[in-house]
Amino acid sequence: MGATTNRWLAITLCLGSALILWSATLCYAAPMGLPSQQTQQSQQTSGTNRRIGAVKAINGAAITLTPDSGPDVTVTVQAATRIVRIAPGEKDLKNAAPLQLQDVQIGDRILVGGKAAEDNQSFVASSIVVMKRSDLQARHEQDLQDWQKRGVDGLAKAVDAAAGTVTLSVRGKDLVIHTSHSTVFRRYAPNSVKFDDATSSTLQELHPGDQVRARGDRSADGSELAAEEIVSGAFPLFAGTVNSVDASSSTLSVHDLLSKKNLVVKITQDSQLRHLPPEMAQRIAMRLKGAAAGVTEAASGESSSSSAGNGQTKREQAADSVSSGAATGAGMAARRNGMGGPRSGGAPDFQQILSHAPTVSLADLHKGDAVVILATESKDGSGTAIKLFSGVEPILQAAPNAAQAMMLAPWSLGGPSGDMGGP
């Protein structure tokens, strides 16, 4: 919620120059979701004197503000301090309503203008713009419902920066995403699985193989979408065996079967750990074995030049056939395990089926266990687990290509929701 709220506050304040004289830098950057940490640091050194964050405590005429970066700041409210309230999404202060200090509450988001002390630990406010916590929660719920209603997620198959399009693989079908100058691009931060941590991005940073979540209006036939917002990220998916588990640091060491390297994976409260029942794992293994064989034959018959033509690798080209085969096997097993089957009138949803597998904890994992992990991208051989599945021994033992086939499937991060953080 924080990054989106910052964008609303910044846009509002840019257009409401009658309240405070803001720099052109903030106005230019506001549509991209700033102030960011770098922007706030530049503000502190350029003398523009403003702070944005959440109200931590209120004691008389003093507000303790927790900024989005840096230590807490004490804000002194004077009799002449102008306080106004705006609704999330408002882009003009002409609709702001006067507010009294006693109406400001812990958890409210505020943007303060005024004079900072030399140590930057205290601040005398000349103006405060408030977004009430209750308003933000209501808007957050509306956004969440909108993402669920008009959002899609899948694997990027091709990116055409000149045409402003991204082709996604969504449940085995292609979906063309059209972008425009008003499309908001965001990208997940390294080693973070939280939607709120996503930073401002561009179409040029999106690449084939990335996980993509887009929100907008679909065409009548459902094959295209005009994107209002796109969130993307590179999330490696690998299979391996557990070397060790460190409960004190909430990490596990995993031997990656493809790279033959040992990787350290951190488990957080947002990580989803699940165990596949034997019957489900065996049926997925059978389907993946057949799908992997088909992929190998198809790949051997295609030239590398045709793959380069649309910016798609063979790993990405294989995703569609693999996911549909895996979903069918998983769906059969899921129905027998009482987990629900495919959606009526459509193909089984591989991710939906796997999401019904029983949850486990880090303590349930042991040395030698086979796992498949979707993690954050990291350059130092470590990452944070987004989703982890154990009980996958039948899949990895089925055939060398079966393990690779499961990794080719377009795994979904899930929508911006309660399990992954929301917009």
XYZ file of C-alpha atoms in Angstrom:
423
model
C 0.000 0.000 0.000
C 2.871 2.363 0.787
C 4.244 2.882 -2.737
C 0.803 3.485 -4.239
C -0.081 5.881 -1.428
C 3.148 7.805 -1.993
C 2.198 8.261 -5.630
C -1.229 9.637 -4.696
C 0.270 12.033 -2.163
C 2.996 13.198 -4.526
C 0.626 13.813 -7.446
C -1.779 15.698 -5.217
C 0.918 17.919 -3.828
C 2.341 18.669 -7.270
C -0.991 19.968 -8.469
C -1.737 21.766 -5.230
C 1.053 24.326 -5.379
C -1.148 26.858 -3.645
C -0.481 25.042 -0.390
C 3.279 24.536 -0.681
C 5.857 25.421 -3.320
C 7.154 22.088 -4.468
C 10.165 21.460 -6.686
C 9.821 20.394 -10.307
C 11.736 17.225 -9.513
C 8.935 15.819 -7.376
C 6.240 16.751 -9.888
C 8.137 15.112 -12.710
C 8.729 11.944 -10.714
C 5.329 11.667 -9.053
C 3.552 9.641 -11.768
C 6.275 7.017 -11.422
C 5.390 6.319 -7.800
C 7.882 8.523 -5.968
C 9.098 9.757 -3.535
C 11.524 6.876 -3.396
C 14.315 6.545 -0.864
C 16.704 8.350 -3.222
C 14.202 11.145 -3.809
C 13.680 11.694 -0.096
C 17.442 11.812 0.454
C 17.795 14.475 -2.243
C 14.985 16.434 -0.636
C 16.819 16.468 2.675
C 19.981 17.855 1.075
C 18.341 20.319 -1.339
C 16.455 22.285 1.316
C 12.971 21.447 0.031
C 12.089 20.260 3.573
C 9.317 17.722 3.395
C 8.778 14.288 4.901
C 6.392 11.492 4.005
C 5.491 8.464 6.085
C 3.145 7.007 8.690
C 2.099 8.454 12.020
C 3.682 6.357 14.777
C 2.609 8.332 17.839
C 0.957 11.616 18.863
C 1.787 13.457 22.079
C 0.113 16.825 22.377
C 1.355 18.991 19.521
C 4.139 16.542 18.598
C 3.764 13.800 15.977
C 6.267 10.961 15.727
C 6.594 10.215 12.019
C 8.058 6.980 10.689
C 9.310 7.925 7.198
C 9.573 5.437 4.379
C 13.343 5.491 4.867
C 15.537 6.657 7.714
C 14.927 7.088 11.443
C 11.784 8.440 13.084
C 11.227 12.195 12.987
C 9.482 14.388 15.560
C 7.068 16.811 13.867
C 6.003 19.883 15.829
C 2.553 21.192 14.912
C 2.043 24.927 15.447
C -1.169 26.930 15.723
C -0.575 28.241 12.197
C 0.100 24.804 10.704
C -2.389 24.046 7.952
C -3.735 20.482 8.058
C -5.903 19.075 5.273
C -7.320 15.653 4.452
C -7.456 14.151 0.980
C -8.957 10.914 -0.275
C -6.747 8.268 -1.883
C -6.636 8.867 -5.635
C -7.372 12.589 -5.434
C -5.127 14.608 -7.738
C -6.083 18.119 -6.694
C -6.004 19.832 -3.313
C -9.107 21.859 -4.203
C -11.042 18.840 -2.922
C -9.052 18.678 0.332
C -10.961 19.194 3.571
C -9.616 21.050 6.632
C -8.602 18.766 9.481
C -7.794 19.307 13.134
C -4.761 17.837 14.862
C -6.985 15.775 17.160
C -8.413 14.063 14.064
C -4.998 12.746 13.020
C -4.545 9.145 14.193
C -1.813 6.560 14.465
C -1.419 4.757 11.137
C -2.461 7.719 8.996
C -0.177 8.576 6.086
C 1.013 12.177 6.035
C 3.205 14.441 3.967
C 4.699 17.273 5.990
C 6.123 20.541 4.677
C 8.144 22.873 6.877
C 11.571 23.431 8.382
C 13.870 20.654 9.520
C 16.427 20.937 12.296
C 20.106 20.577 11.413
C 20.166 16.989 12.677
C 17.061 16.107 10.597
C 15.559 14.442 13.680
C 12.919 17.111 14.287
C 10.689 19.128 12.029
C 8.526 22.227 12.463
C 5.484 21.785 10.219
C 3.948 24.579 8.185
C 1.553 22.203 6.403
C 0.409 18.597 6.690
C -1.523 16.615 4.078
C -3.247 13.561 5.559
C -4.555 10.346 4.071
C -6.594 8.580 6.738
C -5.742 4.993 7.494
C -9.403 3.993 7.183
C -9.591 5.609 3.722
C -6.430 3.807 2.641
C -7.746 0.460 3.847
C -10.988 0.973 1.944
C -9.110 1.983 -1.205
C -6.744 -0.947 -0.750
C -9.696 -3.333 -0.655
C -11.158 -1.740 -3.795
C -7.822 -2.094 -5.587
C -7.520 -5.689 -4.478
C -10.960 -6.501 -5.843
C -10.097 -4.725 -9.088
C -6.881 -6.737 -9.446
C -8.851 -9.925 -8.915
C -11.485 -8.853 -11.421
C -9.352 -7.287 -14.158
C -5.896 -8.671 -13.412
C -3.988 -11.397 -15.255
C -0.687 -13.064 -14.501
C 1.616 -15.219 -16.534
C 5.030 -15.698 -18.070
C 6.377 -13.131 -20.538
C 6.997 -14.855 -23.865
C 7.956 -11.824 -25.940
C 8.494 -8.099 -25.446
C 8.223 -5.585 -28.301
C 9.373 -2.241 -26.926
C 8.777 -0.471 -30.253
C 5.162 -1.607 -30.420
C 4.705 -1.293 -26.664
C 3.419 -4.850 -26.303
C 4.131 -7.825 -24.072
C 2.964 -11.319 -24.958
C 2.083 -13.434 -21.938
C 1.505 -17.148 -21.599
C -1.634 -17.404 -19.457
C -2.805 -20.943 -18.707
C -1.492 -22.234 -22.020
C -2.828 -19.373 -24.148
C -1.202 -16.226 -25.480
C -2.404 -12.851 -24.260
C -1.100 -9.631 -25.843
C -0.674 -6.780 -23.362
C -0.814 -3.296 -24.894
C 0.912 -0.483 -23.004
C 0.686 3.280 -23.377
C 2.304 6.401 -21.979
C -0.110 6.225 -19.036
C 0.693 2.606 -18.102
C 2.343 2.380 -14.691
C 5.289 -0.044 -14.602
C 6.611 -1.505 -11.381
C 9.180 -4.219 -10.675
C 9.637 -6.413 -7.646
C 12.641 -5.431 -5.557
C 15.551 -7.896 -5.179
C 15.056 -10.379 -2.339
C 11.511 -9.181 -1.723
C 8.237 -10.976 -2.288
C 6.110 -8.018 -1.215
C 4.058 -6.089 -3.736
C 4.545 -2.927 -1.674
C 8.313 -3.151 -2.188
C 7.983 -3.011 -5.981
C 9.752 0.011 -7.424
C 9.152 2.226 -10.426
C 10.157 0.561 -13.682
C 9.878 0.740 -17.476
C 8.923 -1.543 -20.333
C 12.610 -1.835 -21.222
C 13.273 -3.633 -17.922
C 10.756 -6.360 -18.740
C 12.222 -9.434 -20.460
C 11.021 -12.788 -21.814
C 10.839 -15.267 -18.971
C 9.767 -12.681 -16.388
C 6.727 -13.255 -14.236
C 4.181 -10.535 -15.072
C 1.020 -9.264 -13.436
C -1.090 -6.773 -15.417
C -4.330 -4.944 -14.726
C -6.615 -3.430 -17.348
C -9.508 -3.983 -19.734
C -9.626 -7.040 -21.967
C -10.779 -7.167 -25.549
C -14.094 -8.825 -26.393
C -12.418 -12.102 -27.360
C -10.087 -12.034 -24.341
C -6.887 -12.236 -26.398
C -5.687 -8.678 -25.649
C -5.521 -6.368 -22.665
C -4.993 -2.600 -22.444
C -2.772 -2.309 -19.380
C -3.193 0.368 -16.744
C -0.540 -1.159 -14.494
C 2.130 -3.842 -14.925
C 4.212 -5.443 -12.192
C 7.052 -7.749 -13.227
C 10.007 -9.598 -11.816
C 12.516 -12.340 -12.498
C 11.889 -15.243 -10.151
C 14.077 -18.321 -10.635
C 12.372 -21.680 -10.313
C 14.613 -24.611 -9.467
C 14.443 -28.192 -8.267
C 16.862 -29.760 -5.846
C 17.476 -31.655 -2.643
C 17.780 -30.222 0.837
C 21.339 -30.238 2.219
C 20.537 -28.747 5.606
C 17.971 -26.694 7.503
C 18.920 -23.835 9.854
C 15.921 -22.982 11.994
C 17.764 -20.170 13.816
C 18.255 -18.177 10.614
C 15.142 -19.540 8.841
C 17.221 -20.754 5.897
C 17.851 -23.990 4.089
C 20.674 -25.073 1.838
C 19.511 -26.704 -1.385
C 21.537 -28.517 -4.055
C 20.214 -27.333 -7.432
C 19.900 -30.373 -9.705
C 20.439 -28.383 -12.901
C 23.290 -26.038 -12.015
C 24.842 -28.516 -9.533
C 25.361 -25.593 -7.154
C 24.391 -25.232 -3.517
C 21.950 -22.377 -2.924
C 20.869 -20.748 0.331
C 17.158 -20.008 0.467
C 15.598 -17.836 3.155
C 12.122 -18.623 4.457
C 9.968 -15.721 5.640
C 6.436 -15.430 6.984
C 5.335 -14.646 3.427
C 6.886 -17.817 1.973
C 4.348 -20.485 1.028
C 5.491 -24.014 1.901
C 3.351 -26.946 0.747
C 3.656 -30.737 0.482
C 2.323 -32.688 -2.505
C 0.380 -35.837 -1.562
C 1.986 -38.943 -3.129
C -0.858 -39.611 -5.577
C -0.838 -36.048 -6.867
C 2.960 -36.061 -7.257
C 2.904 -39.378 -9.111
C 0.229 -38.267 -11.549
C 2.016 -34.980 -12.211
C 5.211 -36.966 -12.804
C 3.494 -39.153 -15.399
C 2.095 -36.143 -17.236
C 5.340 -34.200 -17.063
C 7.319 -37.148 -18.349
C 5.151 -37.249 -21.453
C 5.142 -33.483 -21.824
C 8.912 -33.302 -21.450
C 9.351 -35.916 -24.157
C 7.147 -33.918 -26.502
C 9.023 -30.744 -25.725
C 12.356 -32.395 -26.447
C 11.152 -33.618 -29.840
C 9.695 -30.240 -30.732
C 12.783 -28.370 -29.636
C 15.082 -30.598 -31.696
C 13.079 -29.793 -34.807
C 13.264 -26.022 -34.463
C 16.132 -23.738 -35.356
C 17.592 -21.278 -32.881
C 16.976 -18.463 -35.344
C 13.211 -18.887 -35.115
C 13.428 -18.718 -31.329
C 15.404 -15.502 -31.481
C 12.893 -14.018 -33.877
C 10.301 -13.397 -31.198
C 12.671 -13.023 -28.266
C 11.672 -16.362 -26.751
C 14.011 -19.100 -25.529
C 13.311 -22.802 -25.865
C 12.685 -22.986 -22.122
C 9.956 -20.385 -22.532
C 8.534 -21.956 -25.685
C 8.094 -25.214 -23.814
C 6.054 -23.667 -21.056
C 2.643 -23.886 -22.709
C 2.666 -27.591 -23.538
C 4.173 -28.531 -20.198
C 1.741 -26.575 -18.053
C -1.338 -28.029 -19.713
C -0.034 -31.582 -19.335
C 0.935 -31.053 -15.725
C -2.393 -29.469 -14.910
C -4.350 -32.383 -16.287
C -2.450 -34.855 -14.139
C -2.681 -32.660 -11.073
C -6.379 -32.119 -11.635
C -7.133 -35.839 -11.647
C -5.217 -36.343 -8.425
C -6.709 -33.265 -6.824
C -10.259 -34.479 -7.349
C -9.417 -37.818 -5.729
C -7.833 -35.997 -2.766
C -10.868 -33.757 -2.311
C -8.952 -30.629 -3.307
C -11.182 -29.533 -6.137
C -10.598 -30.048 -9.811
C -10.425 -27.874 -12.902
C -12.713 -24.939 -13.308
C -15.948 -25.757 -15.089
C -15.771 -25.176 -18.793
C -11.990 -24.766 -18.868
C -8.644 -26.474 -18.560
C -7.277 -27.287 -15.115
C -5.441 -24.411 -13.451
C -2.065 -25.888 -12.422
C -1.333 -23.183 -9.864
C -4.822 -23.267 -8.372
C -4.586 -26.993 -7.870
C -1.149 -26.826 -6.252
C -2.357 -24.069 -3.935
C -4.662 -26.640 -2.302
C -1.790 -28.918 -1.301
C -1.339 -29.140 2.498
C 0.852 -26.479 4.097
C 4.044 -27.392 5.952
C 6.652 -25.520 7.980
C 10.427 -25.262 7.817
C 10.608 -27.833 10.626
C 8.927 -30.384 8.330
C 11.825 -30.265 5.851
C 14.805 -32.594 6.296
C 18.109 -33.396 4.628
C 17.589 -35.310 1.404
C 14.041 -34.074 0.790
C 13.335 -33.174 -2.828
C 11.880 -29.689 -3.323
C 10.828 -27.339 -6.082
C 11.250 -23.652 -5.201
C 10.116 -20.387 -6.745
C 12.402 -17.711 -5.280
C 13.486 -14.117 -5.619
C 16.364 -13.348 -7.927
C 19.786 -13.002 -6.310
C 23.338 -12.654 -7.615
C 25.055 -14.025 -4.522
C 23.671 -17.558 -4.619
C 20.862 -16.880 -2.155
C 17.254 -15.805 -2.390
C 13.949 -15.687 -0.558
C 11.428 -18.451 -1.165
C 8.082 -17.384 -2.555
C 6.691 -20.881 -2.992
C 8.237 -24.204 -1.996
C 6.854 -27.665 -2.696
C 8.113 -30.821 -1.051
C 7.013 -34.388 -1.764
C 8.175 -34.012 -5.368
C 10.418 -37.106 -5.395
C 8.204 -38.960 -7.911
C 8.463 -35.988 -10.274
C 12.246 -35.735 -10.066
C 12.674 -39.508 -10.351
C 10.356 -39.921 -13.324
C 12.943 -38.800 -15.848
C 15.651 -36.139 -16.118
C 13.397 -34.111 -18.378
C 10.446 -34.340 -15.999
C 12.114 -32.161 -13.395
C 13.053 -29.648 -16.055
C 9.533 -29.765 -17.445
C 7.996 -28.784 -14.126
C 10.378 -25.848 -14.027
C 9.282 -24.761 -17.492
C 5.692 -24.291 -16.397
C 4.626 -20.628 -16.127
C 4.382 -20.382 -12.364
C 2.249 -17.627 -10.992
C 3.183 -15.319 -8.159
C -0.488 -15.014 -7.376
C -2.256 -11.690 -7.577
C -1.480 -8.726 -5.363
C -3.496 -10.019 -2.443
C -3.273 -11.044 1.132
C -0.633 -13.712 0.511
C 1.728 -11.505 -1.445
C 0.923 -8.000 -0.363
C -1.443 -5.733 -2.257
C -1.320 -2.566 -4.285
